[in-house]
CSV table of C-alpha atoms in Angstrom, one decimal:
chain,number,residue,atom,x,y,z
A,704,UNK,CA,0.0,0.0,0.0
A,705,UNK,CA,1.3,3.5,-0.7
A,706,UNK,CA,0.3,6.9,0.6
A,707,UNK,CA,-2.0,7.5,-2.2
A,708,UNK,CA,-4.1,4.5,-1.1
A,709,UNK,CA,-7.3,4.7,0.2
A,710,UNK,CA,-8.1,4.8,4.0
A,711,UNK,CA,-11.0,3.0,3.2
A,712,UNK,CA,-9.1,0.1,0.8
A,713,UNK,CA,-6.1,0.5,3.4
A,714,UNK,CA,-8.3,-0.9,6.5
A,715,UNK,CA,-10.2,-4.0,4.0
A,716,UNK,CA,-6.8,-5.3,3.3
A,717,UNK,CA,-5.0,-4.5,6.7
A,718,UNK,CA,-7.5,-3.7,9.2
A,719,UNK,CA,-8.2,-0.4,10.9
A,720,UNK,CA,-6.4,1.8,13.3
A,721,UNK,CA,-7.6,3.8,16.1
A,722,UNK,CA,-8.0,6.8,13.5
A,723,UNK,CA,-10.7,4.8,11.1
A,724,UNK,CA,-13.7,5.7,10.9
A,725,UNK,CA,-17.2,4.5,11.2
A,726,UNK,CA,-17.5,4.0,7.5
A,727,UNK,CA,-13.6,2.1,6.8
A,728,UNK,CA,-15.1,-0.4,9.9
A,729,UNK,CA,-18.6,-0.8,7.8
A,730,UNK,CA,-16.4,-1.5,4.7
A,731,UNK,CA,-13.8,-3.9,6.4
A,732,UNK,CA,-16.5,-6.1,7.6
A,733,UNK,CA,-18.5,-6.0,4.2
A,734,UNK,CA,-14.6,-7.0,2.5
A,735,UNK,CA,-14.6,-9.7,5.3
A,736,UNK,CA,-18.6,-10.9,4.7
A,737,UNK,CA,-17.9,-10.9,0.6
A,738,UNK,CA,-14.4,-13.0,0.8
A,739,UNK,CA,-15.4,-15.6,3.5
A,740,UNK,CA,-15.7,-18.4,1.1
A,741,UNK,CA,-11.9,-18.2,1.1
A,742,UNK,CA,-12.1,-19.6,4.3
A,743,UNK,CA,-14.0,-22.8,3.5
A,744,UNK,CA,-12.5,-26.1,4.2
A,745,UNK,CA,-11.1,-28.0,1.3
A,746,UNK,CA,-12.7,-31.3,3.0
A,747,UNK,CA,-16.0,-32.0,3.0
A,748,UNK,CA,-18.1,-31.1,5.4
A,749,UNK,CA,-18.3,-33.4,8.5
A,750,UNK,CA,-21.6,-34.5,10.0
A,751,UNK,CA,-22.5,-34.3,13.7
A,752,UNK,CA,-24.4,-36.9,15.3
A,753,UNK,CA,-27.1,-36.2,16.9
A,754,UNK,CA,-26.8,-37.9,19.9
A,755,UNK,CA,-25.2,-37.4,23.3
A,756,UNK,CA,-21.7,-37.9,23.6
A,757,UNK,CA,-22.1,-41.3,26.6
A,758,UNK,CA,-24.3,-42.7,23.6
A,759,UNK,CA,-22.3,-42.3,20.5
A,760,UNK,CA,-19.0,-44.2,22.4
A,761,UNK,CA,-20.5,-46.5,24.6
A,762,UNK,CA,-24.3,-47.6,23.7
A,763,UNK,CA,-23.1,-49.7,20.7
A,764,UNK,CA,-20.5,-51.8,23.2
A,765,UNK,CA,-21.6,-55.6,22.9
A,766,UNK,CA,-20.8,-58.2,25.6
A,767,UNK,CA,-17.4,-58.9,24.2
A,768,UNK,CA,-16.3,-54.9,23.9
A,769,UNK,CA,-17.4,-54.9,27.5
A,770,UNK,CA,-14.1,-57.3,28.4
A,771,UNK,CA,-12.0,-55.3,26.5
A,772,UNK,CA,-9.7,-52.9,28.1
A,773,UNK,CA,-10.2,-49.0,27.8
A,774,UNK,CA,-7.8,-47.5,30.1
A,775,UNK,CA,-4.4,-48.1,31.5
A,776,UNK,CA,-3.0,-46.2,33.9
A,777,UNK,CA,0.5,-45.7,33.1
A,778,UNK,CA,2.2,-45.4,36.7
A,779,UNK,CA,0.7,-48.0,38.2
A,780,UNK,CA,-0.4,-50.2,35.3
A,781,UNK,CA,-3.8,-50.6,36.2
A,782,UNK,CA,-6.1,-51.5,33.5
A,783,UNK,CA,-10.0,-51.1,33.5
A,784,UNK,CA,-12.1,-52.8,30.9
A,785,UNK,CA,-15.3,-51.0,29.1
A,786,UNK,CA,-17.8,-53.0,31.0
A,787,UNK,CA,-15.9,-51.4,34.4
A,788,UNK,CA,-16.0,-47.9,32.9
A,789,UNK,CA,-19.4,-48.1,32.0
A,790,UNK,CA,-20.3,-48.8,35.5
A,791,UNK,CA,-18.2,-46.3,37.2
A,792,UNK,CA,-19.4,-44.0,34.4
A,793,UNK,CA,-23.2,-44.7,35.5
A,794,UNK,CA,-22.1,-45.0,38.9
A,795,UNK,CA,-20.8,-41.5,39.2
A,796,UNK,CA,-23.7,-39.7,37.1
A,797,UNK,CA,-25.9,-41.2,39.4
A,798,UNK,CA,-24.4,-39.2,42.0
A,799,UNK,CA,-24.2,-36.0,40.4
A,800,UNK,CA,-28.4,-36.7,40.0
A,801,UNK,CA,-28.3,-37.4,43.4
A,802,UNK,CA,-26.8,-33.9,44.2
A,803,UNK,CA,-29.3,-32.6,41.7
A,804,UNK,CA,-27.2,-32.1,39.0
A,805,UNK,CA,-28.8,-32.2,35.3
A,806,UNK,CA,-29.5,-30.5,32.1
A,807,UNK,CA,-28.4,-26.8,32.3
A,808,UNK,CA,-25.5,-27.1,35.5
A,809,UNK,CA,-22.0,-26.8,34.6
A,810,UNK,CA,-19.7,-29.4,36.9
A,811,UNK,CA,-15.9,-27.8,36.9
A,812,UNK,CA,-13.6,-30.6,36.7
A,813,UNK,CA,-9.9,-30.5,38.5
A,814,UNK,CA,-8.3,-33.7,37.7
A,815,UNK,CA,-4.6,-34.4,36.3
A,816,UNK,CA,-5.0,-37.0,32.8
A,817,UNK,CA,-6.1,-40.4,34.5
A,818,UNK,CA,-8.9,-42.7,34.5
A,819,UNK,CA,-10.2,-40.9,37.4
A,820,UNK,CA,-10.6,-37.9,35.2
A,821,UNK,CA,-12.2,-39.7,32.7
A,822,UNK,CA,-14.5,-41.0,34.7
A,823,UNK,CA,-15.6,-37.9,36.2
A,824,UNK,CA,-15.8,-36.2,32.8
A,825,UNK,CA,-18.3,-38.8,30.8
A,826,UNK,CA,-20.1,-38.8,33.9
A,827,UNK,CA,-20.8,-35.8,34.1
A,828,UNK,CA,-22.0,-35.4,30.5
A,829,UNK,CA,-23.9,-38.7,31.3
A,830,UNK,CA,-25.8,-36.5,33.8
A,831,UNK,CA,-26.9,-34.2,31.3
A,832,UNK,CA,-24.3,-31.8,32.4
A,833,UNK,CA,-21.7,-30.1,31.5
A,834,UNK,CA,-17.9,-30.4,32.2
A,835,UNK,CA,-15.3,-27.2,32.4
A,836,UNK,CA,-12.2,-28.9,32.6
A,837,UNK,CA,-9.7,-26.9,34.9
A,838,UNK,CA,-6.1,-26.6,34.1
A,839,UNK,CA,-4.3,-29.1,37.1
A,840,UNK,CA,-1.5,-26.5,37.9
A,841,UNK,CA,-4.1,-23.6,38.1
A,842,UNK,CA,-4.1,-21.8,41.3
A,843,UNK,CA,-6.8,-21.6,43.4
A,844,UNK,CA,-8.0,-18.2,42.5
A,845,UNK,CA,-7.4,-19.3,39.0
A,846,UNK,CA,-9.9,-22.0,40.0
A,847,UNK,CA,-12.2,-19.5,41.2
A,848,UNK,CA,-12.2,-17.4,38.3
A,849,UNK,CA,-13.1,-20.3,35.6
A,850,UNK,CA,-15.9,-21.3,38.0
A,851,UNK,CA,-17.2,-18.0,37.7
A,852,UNK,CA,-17.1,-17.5,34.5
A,853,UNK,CA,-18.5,-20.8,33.1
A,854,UNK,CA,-21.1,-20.4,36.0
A,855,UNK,CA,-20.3,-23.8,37.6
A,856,UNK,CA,-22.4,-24.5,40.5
A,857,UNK,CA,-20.2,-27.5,41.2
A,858,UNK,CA,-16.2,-28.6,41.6
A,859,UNK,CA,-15.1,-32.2,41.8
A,860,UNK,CA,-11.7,-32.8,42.1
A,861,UNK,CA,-9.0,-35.7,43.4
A,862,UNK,CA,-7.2,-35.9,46.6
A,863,UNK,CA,-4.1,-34.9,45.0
A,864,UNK,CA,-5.4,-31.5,43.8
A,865,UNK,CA,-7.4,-31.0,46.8
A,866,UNK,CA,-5.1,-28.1,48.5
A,867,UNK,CA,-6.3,-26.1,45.7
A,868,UNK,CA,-9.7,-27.2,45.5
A,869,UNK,CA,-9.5,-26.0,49.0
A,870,UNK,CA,-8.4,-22.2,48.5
A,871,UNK,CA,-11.8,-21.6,45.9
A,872,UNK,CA,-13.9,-19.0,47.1
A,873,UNK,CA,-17.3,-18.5,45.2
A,874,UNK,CA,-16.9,-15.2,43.7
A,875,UNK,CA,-19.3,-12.4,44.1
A,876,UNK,CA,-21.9,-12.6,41.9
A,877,UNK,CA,-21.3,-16.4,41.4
A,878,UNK,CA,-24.6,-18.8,41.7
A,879,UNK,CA,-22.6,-20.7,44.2
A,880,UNK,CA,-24.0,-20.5,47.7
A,881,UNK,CA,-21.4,-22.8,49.5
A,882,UNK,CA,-18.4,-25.3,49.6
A,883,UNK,CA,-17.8,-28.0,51.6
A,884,UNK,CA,-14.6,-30.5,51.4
A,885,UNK,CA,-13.7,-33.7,53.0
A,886,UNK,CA,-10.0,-34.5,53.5
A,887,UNK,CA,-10.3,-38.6,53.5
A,888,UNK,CA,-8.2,-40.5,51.0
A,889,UNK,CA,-10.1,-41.3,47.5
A,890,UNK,CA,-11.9,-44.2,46.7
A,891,UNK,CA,-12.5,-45.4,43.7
A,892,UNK,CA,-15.9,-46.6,42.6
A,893,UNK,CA,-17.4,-50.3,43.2
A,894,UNK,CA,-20.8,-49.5,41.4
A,895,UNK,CA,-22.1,-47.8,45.1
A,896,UNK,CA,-21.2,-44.2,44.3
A,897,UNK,CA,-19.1,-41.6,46.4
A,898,UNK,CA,-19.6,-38.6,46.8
A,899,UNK,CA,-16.8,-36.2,45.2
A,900,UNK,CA,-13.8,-35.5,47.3
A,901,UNK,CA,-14.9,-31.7,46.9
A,902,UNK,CA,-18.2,-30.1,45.6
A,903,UNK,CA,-20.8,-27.3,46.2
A,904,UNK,CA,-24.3,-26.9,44.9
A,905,UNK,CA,-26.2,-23.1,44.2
């Protein structure tokens, strides 16, 4: 672009600056709305299911899938089949409906990668729920934050994070009305749910 260039062609090929006015802005976005096709995928386009997500991995598993192992935890070299996660799966949304927890809440979820995580996060969607996962190394009032602005009305967490779990506030303005955590060692699920190590309801 030169000097003698156009404001107006200037900000559809560069953007705008603070000086633009109203009418290079109007004009940027019509360049933008005319040239999107430039932005379309080469691929085709992909189709969504429309189911939930619980259903479109887990209701087509037969008998034999169910012996078949899912998960494996890497440091200890646990392994859990399909049939096991399914029922921890169903065993932990049950909880969560127990708590209340359904269509319209959002669960935050504080859990490093394991099968514990997982867990947690299907069951939550399982629920009808859903799931803001929370960075494991986030501080607590980074915790807070998140929860506030994804509007959780719960936290479930592991005992390992559980010192940060432990510093979340509900922020002003938050739907939150109260926390309450337990300081026990985890247990993992036999099919009779537990409730989560730490969790509040609005």
């Amino acid at each position: 672009m030169n000097s003698s260039t156009p404001r107006s062609a200037w900000s559809r090929h560069a953007g705008w600056s603070s000086n633009s006015t109203d009418s290079d802005r109007s004009e940027c976005r019509l360049w933008f709305d005319r040239d999107t096709t430039s932005f379309a995928s080469p691929y085709r386009a992909v189709q969504v299911p429309t189911t939930s997500v619980y259903d479109y991995l887990f209701s087509h598993l037969g008998d034999t899938d169910a012996e078949r192992v899912a998960l494996i935890d890497t440091r200890s070299g646990d392994q859990m089949t399909y049939g096991e996660m399914v029922a921890r799966i169903e065993a932990f949304a049950g909880a969560l409906a127990d708590r209340g927890v359904g269509v319209g809440d959002v669960v935050g979820l504080l859990a490093q990668n394991s099968s514990a995580f997982a867990i947690a996060f299907h069951g939550i969607l399982r629920a009808g729920a859903t799931a803001t996962t929370i960075n494991a190394l986030f501080t607590g009032k980074d915790v807070t934050k998140q929860l506030a602005e994804s509007r959780a009305t719960m936290l479930v967490t592991v005992s390992p994070l559980l010192a940060q779990a432990a510093e979340v506030r509900p922020p002003s303005g938050s739907p939150t009305t109260g926390w309450s955590c337990s300081t026990g060692p985890a247990q993992p699920p036999t099919g009779t749910p537990t409730p989560p190590t730490c969790s509040a309801r609005g």
